[in-house]
JSON list of C-alpha atoms in Angstrom, two decimals:
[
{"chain": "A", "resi": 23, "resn": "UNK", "atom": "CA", "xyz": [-105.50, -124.93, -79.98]},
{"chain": "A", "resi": 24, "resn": "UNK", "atom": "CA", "xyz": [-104.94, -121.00, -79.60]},
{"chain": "A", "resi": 25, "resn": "UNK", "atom": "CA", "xyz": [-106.25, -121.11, -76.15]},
{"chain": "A", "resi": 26, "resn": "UNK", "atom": "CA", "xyz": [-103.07, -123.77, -75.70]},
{"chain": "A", "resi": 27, "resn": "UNK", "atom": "CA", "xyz": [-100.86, -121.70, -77.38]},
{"chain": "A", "resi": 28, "resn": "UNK", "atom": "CA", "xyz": [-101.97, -118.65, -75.38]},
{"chain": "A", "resi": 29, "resn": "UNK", "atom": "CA", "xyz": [-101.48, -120.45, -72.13]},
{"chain": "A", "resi": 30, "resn": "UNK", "atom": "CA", "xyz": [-97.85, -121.69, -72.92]},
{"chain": "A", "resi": 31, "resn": "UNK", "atom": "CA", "xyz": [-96.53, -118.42, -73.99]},
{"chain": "A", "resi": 32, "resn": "UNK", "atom": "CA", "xyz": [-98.10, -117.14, -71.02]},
{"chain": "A", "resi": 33, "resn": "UNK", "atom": "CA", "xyz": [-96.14, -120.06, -68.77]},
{"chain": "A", "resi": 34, "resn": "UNK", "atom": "CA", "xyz": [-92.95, -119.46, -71.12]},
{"chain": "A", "resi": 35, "resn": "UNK", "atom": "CA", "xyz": [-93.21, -115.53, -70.29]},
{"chain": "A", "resi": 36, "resn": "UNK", "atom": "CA", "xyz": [-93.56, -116.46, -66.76]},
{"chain": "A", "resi": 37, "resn": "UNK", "atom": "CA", "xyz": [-90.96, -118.81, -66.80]},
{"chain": "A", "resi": 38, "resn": "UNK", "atom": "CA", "xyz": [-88.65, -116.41, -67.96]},
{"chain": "A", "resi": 39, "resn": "UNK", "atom": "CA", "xyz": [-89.42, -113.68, -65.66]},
{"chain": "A", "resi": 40, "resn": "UNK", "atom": "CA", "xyz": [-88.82, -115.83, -63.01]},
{"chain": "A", "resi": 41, "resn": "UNK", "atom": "CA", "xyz": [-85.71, -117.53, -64.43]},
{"chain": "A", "resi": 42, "resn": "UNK", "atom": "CA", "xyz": [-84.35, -113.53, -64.96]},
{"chain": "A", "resi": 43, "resn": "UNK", "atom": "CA", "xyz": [-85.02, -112.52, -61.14]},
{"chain": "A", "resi": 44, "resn": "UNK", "atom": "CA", "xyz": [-83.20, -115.41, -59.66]},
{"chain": "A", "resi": 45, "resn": "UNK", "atom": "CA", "xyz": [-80.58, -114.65, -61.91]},
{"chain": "A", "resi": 46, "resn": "UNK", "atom": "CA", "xyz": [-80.17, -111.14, -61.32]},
{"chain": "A", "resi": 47, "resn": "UNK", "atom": "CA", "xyz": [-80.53, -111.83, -57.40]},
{"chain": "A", "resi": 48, "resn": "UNK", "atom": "CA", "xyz": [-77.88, -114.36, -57.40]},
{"chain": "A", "resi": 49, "resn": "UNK", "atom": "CA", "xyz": [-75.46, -111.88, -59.42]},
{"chain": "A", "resi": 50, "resn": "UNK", "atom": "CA", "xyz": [-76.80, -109.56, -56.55]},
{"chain": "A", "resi": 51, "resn": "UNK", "atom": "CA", "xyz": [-75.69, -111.15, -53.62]},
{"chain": "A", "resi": 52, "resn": "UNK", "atom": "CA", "xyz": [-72.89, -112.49, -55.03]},
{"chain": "A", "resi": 53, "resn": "UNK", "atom": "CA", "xyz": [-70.87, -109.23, -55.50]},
{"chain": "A", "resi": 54, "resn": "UNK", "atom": "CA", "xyz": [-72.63, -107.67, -52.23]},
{"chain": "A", "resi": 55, "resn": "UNK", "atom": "CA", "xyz": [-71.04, -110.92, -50.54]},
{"chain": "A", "resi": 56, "resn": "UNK", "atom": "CA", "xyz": [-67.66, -109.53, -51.84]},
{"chain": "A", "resi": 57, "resn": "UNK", "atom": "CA", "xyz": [-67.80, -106.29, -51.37]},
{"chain": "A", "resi": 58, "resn": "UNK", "atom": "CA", "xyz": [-68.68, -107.11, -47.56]},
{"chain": "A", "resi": 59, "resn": "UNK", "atom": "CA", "xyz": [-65.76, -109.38, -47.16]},
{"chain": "A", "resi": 60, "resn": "UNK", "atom": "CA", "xyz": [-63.54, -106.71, -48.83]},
{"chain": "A", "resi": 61, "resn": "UNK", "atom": "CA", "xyz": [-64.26, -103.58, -46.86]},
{"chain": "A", "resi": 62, "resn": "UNK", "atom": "CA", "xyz": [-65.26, -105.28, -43.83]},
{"chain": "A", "resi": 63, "resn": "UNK", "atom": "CA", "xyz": [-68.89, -104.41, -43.64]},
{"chain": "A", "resi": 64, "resn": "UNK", "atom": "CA", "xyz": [-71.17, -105.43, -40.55]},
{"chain": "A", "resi": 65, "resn": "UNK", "atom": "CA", "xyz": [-73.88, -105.86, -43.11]},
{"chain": "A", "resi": 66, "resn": "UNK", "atom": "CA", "xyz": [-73.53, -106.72, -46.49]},
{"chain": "A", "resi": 67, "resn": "UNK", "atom": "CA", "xyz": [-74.50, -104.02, -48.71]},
{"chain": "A", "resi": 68, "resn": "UNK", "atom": "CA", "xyz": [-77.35, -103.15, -51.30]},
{"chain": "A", "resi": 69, "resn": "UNK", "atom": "CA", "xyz": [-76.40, -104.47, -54.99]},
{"chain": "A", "resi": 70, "resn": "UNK", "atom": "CA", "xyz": [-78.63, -103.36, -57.86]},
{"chain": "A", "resi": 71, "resn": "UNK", "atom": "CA", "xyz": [-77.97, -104.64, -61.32]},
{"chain": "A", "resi": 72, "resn": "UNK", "atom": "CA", "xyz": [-80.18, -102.34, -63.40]},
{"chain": "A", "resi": 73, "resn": "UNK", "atom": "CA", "xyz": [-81.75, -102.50, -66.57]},
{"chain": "A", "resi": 74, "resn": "UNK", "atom": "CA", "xyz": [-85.07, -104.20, -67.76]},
{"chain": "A", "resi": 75, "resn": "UNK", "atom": "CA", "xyz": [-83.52, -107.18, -68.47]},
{"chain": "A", "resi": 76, "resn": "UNK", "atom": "CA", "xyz": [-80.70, -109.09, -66.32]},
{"chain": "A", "resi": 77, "resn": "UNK", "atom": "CA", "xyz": [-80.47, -111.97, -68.68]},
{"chain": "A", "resi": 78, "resn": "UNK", "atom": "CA", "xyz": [-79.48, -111.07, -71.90]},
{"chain": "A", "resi": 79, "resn": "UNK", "atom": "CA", "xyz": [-77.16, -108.43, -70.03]},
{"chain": "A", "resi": 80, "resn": "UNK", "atom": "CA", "xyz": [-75.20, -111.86, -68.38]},
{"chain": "A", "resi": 81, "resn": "UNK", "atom": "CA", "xyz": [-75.29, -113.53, -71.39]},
{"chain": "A", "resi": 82, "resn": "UNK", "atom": "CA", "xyz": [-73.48, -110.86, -73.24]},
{"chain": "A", "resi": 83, "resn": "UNK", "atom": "CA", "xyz": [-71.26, -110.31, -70.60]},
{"chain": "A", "resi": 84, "resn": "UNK", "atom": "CA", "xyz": [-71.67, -106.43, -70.43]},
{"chain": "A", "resi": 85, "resn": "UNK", "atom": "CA", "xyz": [-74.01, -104.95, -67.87]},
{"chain": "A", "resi": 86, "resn": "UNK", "atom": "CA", "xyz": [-74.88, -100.92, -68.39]},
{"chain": "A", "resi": 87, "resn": "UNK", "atom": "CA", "xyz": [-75.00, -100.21, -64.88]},
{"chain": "A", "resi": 88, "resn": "UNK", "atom": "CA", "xyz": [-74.46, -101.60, -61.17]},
{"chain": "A", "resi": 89, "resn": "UNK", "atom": "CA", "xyz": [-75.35, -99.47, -57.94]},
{"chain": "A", "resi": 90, "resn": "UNK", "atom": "CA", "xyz": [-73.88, -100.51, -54.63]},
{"chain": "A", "resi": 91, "resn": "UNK", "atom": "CA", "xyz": [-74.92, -98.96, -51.62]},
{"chain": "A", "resi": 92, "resn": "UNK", "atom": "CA", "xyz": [-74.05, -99.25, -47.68]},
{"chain": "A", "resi": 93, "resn": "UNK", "atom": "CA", "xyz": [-74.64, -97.68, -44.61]},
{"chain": "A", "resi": 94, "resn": "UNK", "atom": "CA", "xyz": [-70.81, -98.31, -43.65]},
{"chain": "A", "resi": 95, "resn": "UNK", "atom": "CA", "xyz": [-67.63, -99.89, -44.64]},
{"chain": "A", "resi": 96, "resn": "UNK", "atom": "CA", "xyz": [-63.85, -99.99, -43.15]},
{"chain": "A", "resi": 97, "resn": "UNK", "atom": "CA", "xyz": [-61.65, -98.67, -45.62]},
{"chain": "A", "resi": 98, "resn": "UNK", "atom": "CA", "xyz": [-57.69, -98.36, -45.15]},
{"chain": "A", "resi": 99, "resn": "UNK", "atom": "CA", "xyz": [-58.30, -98.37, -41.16]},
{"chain": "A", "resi": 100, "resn": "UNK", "atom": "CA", "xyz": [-61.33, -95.66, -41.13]},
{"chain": "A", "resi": 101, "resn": "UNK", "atom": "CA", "xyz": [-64.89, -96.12, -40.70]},
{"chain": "A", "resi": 102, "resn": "UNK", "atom": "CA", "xyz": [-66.64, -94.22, -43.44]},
{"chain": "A", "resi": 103, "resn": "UNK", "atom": "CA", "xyz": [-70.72, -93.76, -44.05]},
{"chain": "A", "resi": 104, "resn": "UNK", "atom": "CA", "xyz": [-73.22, -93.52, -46.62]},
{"chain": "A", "resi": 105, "resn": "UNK", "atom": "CA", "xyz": [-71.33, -95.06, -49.33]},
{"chain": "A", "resi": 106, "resn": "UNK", "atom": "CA", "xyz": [-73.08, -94.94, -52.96]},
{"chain": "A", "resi": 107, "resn": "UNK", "atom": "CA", "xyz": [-70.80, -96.46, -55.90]},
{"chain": "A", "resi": 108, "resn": "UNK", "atom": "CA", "xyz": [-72.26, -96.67, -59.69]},
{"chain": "A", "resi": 109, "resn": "UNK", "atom": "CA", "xyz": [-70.29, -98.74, -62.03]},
{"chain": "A", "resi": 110, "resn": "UNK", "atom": "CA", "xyz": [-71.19, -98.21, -65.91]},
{"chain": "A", "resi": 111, "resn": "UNK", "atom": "CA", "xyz": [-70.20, -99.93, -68.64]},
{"chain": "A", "resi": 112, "resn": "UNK", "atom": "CA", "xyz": [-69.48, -103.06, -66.64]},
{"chain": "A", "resi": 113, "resn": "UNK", "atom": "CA", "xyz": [-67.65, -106.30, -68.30]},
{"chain": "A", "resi": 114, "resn": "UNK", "atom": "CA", "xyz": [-68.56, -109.51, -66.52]},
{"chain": "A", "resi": 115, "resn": "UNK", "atom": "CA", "xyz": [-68.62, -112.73, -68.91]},
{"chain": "A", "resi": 116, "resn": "UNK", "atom": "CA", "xyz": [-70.95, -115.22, -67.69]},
{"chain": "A", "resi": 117, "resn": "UNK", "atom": "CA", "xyz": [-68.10, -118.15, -68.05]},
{"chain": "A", "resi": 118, "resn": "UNK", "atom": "CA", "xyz": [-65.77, -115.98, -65.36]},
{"chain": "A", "resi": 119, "resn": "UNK", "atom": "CA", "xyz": [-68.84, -115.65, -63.11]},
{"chain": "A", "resi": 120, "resn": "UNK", "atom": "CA", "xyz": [-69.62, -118.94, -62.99]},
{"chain": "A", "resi": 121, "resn": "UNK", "atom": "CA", "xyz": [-65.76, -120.25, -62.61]},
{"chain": "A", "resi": 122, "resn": "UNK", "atom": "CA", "xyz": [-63.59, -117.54, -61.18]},
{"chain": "A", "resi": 123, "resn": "UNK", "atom": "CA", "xyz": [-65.61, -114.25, -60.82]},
{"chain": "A", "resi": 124, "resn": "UNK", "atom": "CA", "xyz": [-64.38, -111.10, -62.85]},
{"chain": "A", "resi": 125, "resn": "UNK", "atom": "CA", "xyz": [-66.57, -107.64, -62.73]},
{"chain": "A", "resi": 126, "resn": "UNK", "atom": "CA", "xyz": [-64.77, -104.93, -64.81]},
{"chain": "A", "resi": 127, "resn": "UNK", "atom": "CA", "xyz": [-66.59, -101.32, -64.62]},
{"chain": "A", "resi": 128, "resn": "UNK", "atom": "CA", "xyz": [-65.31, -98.74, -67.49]},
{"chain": "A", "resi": 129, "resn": "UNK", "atom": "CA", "xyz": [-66.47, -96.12, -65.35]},
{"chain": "A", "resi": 130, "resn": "UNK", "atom": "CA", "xyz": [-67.02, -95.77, -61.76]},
{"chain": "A", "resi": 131, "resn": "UNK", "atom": "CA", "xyz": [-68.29, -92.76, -59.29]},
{"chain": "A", "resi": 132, "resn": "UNK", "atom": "CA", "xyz": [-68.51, -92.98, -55.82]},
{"chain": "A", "resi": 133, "resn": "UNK", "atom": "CA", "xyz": [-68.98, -91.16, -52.66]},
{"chain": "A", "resi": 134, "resn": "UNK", "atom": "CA", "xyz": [-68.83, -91.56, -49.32]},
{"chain": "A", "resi": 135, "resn": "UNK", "atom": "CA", "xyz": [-69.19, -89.80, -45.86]},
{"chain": "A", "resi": 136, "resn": "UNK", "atom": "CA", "xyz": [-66.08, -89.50, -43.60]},
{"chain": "A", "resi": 137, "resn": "UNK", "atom": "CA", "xyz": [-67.34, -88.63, -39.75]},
{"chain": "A", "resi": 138, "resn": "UNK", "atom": "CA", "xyz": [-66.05, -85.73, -38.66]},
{"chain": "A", "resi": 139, "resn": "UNK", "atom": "CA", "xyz": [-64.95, -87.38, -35.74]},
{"chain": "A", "resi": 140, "resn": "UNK", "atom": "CA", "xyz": [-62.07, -89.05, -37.86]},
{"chain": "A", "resi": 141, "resn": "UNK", "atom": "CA", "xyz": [-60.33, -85.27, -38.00]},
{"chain": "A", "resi": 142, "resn": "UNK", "atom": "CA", "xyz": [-59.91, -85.18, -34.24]},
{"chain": "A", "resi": 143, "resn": "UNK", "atom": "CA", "xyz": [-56.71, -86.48, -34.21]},
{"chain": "A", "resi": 144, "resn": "UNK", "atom": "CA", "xyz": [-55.65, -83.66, -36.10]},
{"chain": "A", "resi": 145, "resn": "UNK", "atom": "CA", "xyz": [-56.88, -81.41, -33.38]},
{"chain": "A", "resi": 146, "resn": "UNK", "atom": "CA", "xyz": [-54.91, -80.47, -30.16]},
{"chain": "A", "resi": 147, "resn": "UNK", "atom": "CA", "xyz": [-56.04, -82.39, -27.37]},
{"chain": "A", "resi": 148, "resn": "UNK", "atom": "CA", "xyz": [-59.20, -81.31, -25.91]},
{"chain": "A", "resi": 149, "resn": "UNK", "atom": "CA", "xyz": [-60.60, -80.52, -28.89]},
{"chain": "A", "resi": 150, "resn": "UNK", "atom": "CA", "xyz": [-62.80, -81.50, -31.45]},
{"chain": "A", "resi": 151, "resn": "UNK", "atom": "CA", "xyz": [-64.93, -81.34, -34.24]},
{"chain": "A", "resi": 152, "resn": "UNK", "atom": "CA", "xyz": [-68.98, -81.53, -33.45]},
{"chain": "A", "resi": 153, "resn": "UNK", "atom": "CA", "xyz": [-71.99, -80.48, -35.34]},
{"chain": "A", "resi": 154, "resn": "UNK", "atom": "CA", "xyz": [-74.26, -77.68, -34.48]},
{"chain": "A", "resi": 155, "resn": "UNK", "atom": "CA", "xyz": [-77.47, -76.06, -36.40]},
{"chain": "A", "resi": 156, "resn": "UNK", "atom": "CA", "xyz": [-76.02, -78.68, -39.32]},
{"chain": "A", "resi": 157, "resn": "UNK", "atom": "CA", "xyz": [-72.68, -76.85, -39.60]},
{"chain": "A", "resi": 158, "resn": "UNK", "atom": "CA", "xyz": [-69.09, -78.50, -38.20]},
{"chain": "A", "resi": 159, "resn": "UNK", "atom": "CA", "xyz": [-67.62, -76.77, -35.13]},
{"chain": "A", "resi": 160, "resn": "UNK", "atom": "CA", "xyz": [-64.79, -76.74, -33.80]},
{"chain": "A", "resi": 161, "resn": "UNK", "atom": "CA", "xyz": [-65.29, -76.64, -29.53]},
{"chain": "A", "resi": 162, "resn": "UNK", "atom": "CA", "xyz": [-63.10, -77.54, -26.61]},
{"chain": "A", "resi": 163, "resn": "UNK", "atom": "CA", "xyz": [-61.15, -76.60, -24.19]},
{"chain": "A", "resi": 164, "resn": "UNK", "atom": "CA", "xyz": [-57.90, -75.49, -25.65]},
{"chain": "A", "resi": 165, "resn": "UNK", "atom": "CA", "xyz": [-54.35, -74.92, -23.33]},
{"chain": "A", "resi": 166, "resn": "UNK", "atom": "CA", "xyz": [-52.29, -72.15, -23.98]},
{"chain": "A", "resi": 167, "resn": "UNK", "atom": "CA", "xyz": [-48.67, -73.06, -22.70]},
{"chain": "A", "resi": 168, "resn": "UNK", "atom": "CA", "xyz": [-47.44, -69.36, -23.29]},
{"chain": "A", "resi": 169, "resn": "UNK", "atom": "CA", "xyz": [-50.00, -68.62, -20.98]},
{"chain": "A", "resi": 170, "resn": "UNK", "atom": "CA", "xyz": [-50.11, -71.06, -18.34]},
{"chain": "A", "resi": 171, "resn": "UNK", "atom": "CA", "xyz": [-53.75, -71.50, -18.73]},
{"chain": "A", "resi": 172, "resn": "UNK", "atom": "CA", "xyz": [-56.39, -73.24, -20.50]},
{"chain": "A", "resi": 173, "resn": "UNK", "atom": "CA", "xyz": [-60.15, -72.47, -21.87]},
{"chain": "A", "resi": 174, "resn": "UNK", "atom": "CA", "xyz": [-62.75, -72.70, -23.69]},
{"chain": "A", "resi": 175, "resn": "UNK", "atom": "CA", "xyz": [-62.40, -72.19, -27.81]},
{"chain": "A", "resi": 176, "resn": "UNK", "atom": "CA", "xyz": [-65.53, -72.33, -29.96]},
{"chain": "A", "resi": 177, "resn": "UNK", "atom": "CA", "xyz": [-64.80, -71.77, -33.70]},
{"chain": "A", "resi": 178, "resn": "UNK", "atom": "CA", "xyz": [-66.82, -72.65, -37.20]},
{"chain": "A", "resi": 179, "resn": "UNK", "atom": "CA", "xyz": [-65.21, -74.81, -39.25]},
{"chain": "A", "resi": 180, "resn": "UNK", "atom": "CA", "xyz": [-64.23, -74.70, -43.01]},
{"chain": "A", "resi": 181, "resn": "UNK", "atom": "CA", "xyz": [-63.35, -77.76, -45.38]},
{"chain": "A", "resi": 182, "resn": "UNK", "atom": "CA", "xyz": [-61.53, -77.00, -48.45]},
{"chain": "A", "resi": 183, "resn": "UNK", "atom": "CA", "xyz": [-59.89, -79.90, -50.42]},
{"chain": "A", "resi": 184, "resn": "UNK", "atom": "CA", "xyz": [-56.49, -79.52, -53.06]},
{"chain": "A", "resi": 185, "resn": "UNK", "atom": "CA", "xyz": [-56.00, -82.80, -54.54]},
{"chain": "A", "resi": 186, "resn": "UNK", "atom": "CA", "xyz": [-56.61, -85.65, -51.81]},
{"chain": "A", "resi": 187, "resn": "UNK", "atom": "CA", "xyz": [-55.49, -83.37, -48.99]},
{"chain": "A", "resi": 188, "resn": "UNK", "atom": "CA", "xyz": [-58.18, -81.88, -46.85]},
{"chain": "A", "resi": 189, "resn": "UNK", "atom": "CA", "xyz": [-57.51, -78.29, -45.09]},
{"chain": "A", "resi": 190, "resn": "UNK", "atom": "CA", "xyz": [-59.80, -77.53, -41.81]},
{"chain": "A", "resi": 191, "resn": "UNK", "atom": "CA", "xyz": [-59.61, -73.67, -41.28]},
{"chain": "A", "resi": 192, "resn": "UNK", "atom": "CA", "xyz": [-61.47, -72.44, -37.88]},
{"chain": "A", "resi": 193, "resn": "UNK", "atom": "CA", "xyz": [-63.20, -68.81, -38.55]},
{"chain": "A", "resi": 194, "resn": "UNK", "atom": "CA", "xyz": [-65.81, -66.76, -36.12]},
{"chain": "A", "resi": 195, "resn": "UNK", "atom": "CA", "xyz": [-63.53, -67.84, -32.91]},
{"chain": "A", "resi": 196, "resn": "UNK", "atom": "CA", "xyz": [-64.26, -67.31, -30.07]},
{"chain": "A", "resi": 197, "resn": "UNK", "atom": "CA", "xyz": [-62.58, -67.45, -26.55]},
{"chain": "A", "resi": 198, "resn": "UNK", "atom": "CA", "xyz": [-63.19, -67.91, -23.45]},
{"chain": "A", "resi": 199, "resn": "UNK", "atom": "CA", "xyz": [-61.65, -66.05, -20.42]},
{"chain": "A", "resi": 200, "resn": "UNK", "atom": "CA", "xyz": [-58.24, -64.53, -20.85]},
{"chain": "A", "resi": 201, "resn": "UNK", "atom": "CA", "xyz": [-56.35, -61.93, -20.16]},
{"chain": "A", "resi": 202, "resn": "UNK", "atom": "CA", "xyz": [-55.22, -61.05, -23.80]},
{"chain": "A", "resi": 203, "resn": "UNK", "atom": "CA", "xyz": [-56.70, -61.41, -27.07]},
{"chain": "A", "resi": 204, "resn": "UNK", "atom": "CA", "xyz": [-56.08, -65.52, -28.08]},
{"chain": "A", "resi": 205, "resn": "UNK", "atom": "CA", "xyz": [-58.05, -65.48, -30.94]},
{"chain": "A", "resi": 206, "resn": "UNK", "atom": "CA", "xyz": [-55.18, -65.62, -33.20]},
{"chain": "A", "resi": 207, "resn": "UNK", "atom": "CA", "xyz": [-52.95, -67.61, -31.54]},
{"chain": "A", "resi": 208, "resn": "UNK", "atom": "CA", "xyz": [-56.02, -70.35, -31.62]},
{"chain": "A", "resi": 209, "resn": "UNK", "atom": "CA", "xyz": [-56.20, -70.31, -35.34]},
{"chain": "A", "resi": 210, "resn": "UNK", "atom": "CA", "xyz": [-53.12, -70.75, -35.94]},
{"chain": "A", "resi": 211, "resn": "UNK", "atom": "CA", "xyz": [-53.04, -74.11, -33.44]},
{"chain": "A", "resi": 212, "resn": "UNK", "atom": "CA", "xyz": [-56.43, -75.16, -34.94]},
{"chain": "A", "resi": 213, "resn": "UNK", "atom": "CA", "xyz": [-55.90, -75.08, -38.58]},
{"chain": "A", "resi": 214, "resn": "UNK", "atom": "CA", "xyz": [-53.93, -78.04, -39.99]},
{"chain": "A", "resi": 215, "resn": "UNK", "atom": "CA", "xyz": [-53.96, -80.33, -43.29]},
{"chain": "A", "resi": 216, "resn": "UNK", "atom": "CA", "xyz": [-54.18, -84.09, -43.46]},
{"chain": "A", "resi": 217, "resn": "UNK", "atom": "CA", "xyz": [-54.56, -86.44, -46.40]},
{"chain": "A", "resi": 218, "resn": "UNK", "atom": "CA", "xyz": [-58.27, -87.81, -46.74]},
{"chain": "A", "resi": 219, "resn": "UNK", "atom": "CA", "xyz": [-59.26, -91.75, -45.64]},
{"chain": "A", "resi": 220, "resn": "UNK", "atom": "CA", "xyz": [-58.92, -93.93, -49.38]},
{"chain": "A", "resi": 221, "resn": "UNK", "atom": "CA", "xyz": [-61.72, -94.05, -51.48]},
{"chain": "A", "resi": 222, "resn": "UNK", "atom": "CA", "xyz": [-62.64, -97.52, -52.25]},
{"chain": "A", "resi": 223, "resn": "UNK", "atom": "CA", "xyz": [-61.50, -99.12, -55.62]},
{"chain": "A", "resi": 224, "resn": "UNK", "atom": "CA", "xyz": [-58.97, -96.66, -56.59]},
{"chain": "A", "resi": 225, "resn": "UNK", "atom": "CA", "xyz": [-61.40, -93.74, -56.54]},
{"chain": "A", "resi": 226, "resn": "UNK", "atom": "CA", "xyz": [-59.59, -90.37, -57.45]},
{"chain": "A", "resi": 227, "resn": "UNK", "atom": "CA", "xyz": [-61.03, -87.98, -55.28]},
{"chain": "A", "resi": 228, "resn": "UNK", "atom": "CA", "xyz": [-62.66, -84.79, -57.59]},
{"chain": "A", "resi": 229, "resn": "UNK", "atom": "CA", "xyz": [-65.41, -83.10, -54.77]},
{"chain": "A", "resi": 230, "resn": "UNK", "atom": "CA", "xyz": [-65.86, -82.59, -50.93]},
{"chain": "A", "resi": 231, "resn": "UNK", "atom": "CA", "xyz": [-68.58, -81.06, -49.14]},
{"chain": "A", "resi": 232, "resn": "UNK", "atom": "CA", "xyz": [-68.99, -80.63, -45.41]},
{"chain": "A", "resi": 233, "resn": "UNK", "atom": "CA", "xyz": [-72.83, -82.31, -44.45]},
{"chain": "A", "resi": 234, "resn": "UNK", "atom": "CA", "xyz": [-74.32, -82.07, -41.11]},
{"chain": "A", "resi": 235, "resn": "UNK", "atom": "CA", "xyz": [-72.80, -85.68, -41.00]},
{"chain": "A", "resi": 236, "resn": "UNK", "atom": "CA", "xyz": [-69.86, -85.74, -42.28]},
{"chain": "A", "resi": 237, "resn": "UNK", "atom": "CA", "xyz": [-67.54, -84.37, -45.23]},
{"chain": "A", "resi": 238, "resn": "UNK", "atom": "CA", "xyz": [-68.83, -86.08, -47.91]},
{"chain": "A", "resi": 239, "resn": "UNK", "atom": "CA", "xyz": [-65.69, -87.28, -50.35]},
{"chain": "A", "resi": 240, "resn": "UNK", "atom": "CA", "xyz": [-67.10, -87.67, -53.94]},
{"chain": "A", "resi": 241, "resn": "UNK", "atom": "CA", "xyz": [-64.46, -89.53, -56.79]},
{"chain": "A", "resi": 242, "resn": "UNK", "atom": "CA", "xyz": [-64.60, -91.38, -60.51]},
{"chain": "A", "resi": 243, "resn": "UNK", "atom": "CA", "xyz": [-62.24, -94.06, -61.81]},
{"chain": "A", "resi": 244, "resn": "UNK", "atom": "CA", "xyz": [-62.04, -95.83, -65.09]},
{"chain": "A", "resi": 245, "resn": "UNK", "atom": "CA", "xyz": [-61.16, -99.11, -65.49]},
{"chain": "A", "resi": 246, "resn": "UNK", "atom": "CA", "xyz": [-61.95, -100.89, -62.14]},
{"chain": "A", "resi": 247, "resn": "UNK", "atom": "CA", "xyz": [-62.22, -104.28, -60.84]},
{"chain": "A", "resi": 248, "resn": "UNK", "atom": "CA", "xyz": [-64.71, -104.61, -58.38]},
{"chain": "A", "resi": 249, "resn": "UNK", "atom": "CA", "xyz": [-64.18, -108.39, -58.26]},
{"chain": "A", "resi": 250, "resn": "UNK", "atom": "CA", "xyz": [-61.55, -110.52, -59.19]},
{"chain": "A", "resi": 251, "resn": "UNK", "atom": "CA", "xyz": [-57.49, -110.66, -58.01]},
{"chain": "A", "resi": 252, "resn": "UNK", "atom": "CA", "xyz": [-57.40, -106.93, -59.18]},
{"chain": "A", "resi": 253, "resn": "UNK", "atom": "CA", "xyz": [-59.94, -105.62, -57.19]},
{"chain": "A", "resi": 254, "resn": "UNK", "atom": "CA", "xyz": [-58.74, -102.83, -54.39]}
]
């Protein structure tokens, strides 16, 4: 009789493992299903409901933590990278899920990687921002009107960030041949300000460091759907 009883809370423990996996997989890919449809991934991206338990978490309808990861998303018309989002304190009732999905995070922090290709644009033609010994550069061949003539400009590159707008200020230029000093006259042409790409789910933006990648765009919110009519 206790060997019985042994063996069925053995099968009862492993039913219930089982039962909790495909549970917390189906939550899973579920919201990484969304998430792909909503930022217009190529792949869907990597879901992770945490905690030792996904069960009791679902049936209480309050999750302590959700990590969603992707190599890349479309956001507001620009192609960002390396996108890590960690929602805490995250309401989903079982009953929504199962009808009409609703995931409400009381705290969120995110960040992402914008190329440094998307700051081009911002550049006068012929130049652009590259990456060299893991640093952003800014290299091209600039025209000088004033002049009549054109050359080559090679100039580091430094990200500062006031609010949501990002400032790109070129220092250590140097220029090619000419026959005055342009050095100043190519900072002036090279430095400019532009608003950064939207941070996904209403992100407010509160870091930005330049990576041998990218500028990497950190940001919290509180409050945030991440599925459901809300979500942004």
């Amino acid at each position: 009789m206790r060997k019985f009883l042994v063996v069925s809370l053995i099968l009862l423990a492993a039913l219930a493992v089982a039962a909790d996996i495909g549970a917390r997989s189906f939550a899973q890919n579920m919201l990484a299903g969304r998430a792909a449809e909503q930022f217009q991934m190529s792949e869907e991206p990597e879901v992770t409901f945490e905690g030792w338990a996904f069960l009791p978490q679902a049936i209480s309808g309050t999750y302590s933590e959700i990590d969603i990861t992707a190599a890349s998303a479309t956001m507001d018309g620009v192609t960002v990278e390396q996108i890590d989002v960690t929602a805490g304190d995250v309401e989903a009732p079982l009953a929504d899920l199962l009808d009409q999905p609703s995931v409400v995070a009381g705290r969120l922090d995110g960040s992402l990687t914008v190329p440094y290709t998307y700051f081009n644009a911002y550049l006068p033609e012929g130049m652009t921002v590259t990456v060299e010994g893991g640093e952003p550069r800014i290299t091209g061949e600039l025209a000088f009107p004033e002049f009549g003539l054109s050359t080559s400009v090679n100039a580091g590159g430094e990200f500062a960030v006031e609010g949501d707008t990002v400032t790109l200020t070129p220092v250590d230029i140097q220029v090619g041949d000419a026959p005055v000093d342009l050095s100043g006259m190519a900072a002036s042409m090279l430095t400019f300000s532009a608003q950064a790409p939207q941070l996904p789910f209403g992100l407010t933006v509160t870091d930005m460091e330049a990576t041998s990648s990218g500028l990497r765009v950190s940001g919290t919110a509180e409050n945030v759907a991440l599925m459901g009519s809300e979500s942004v």
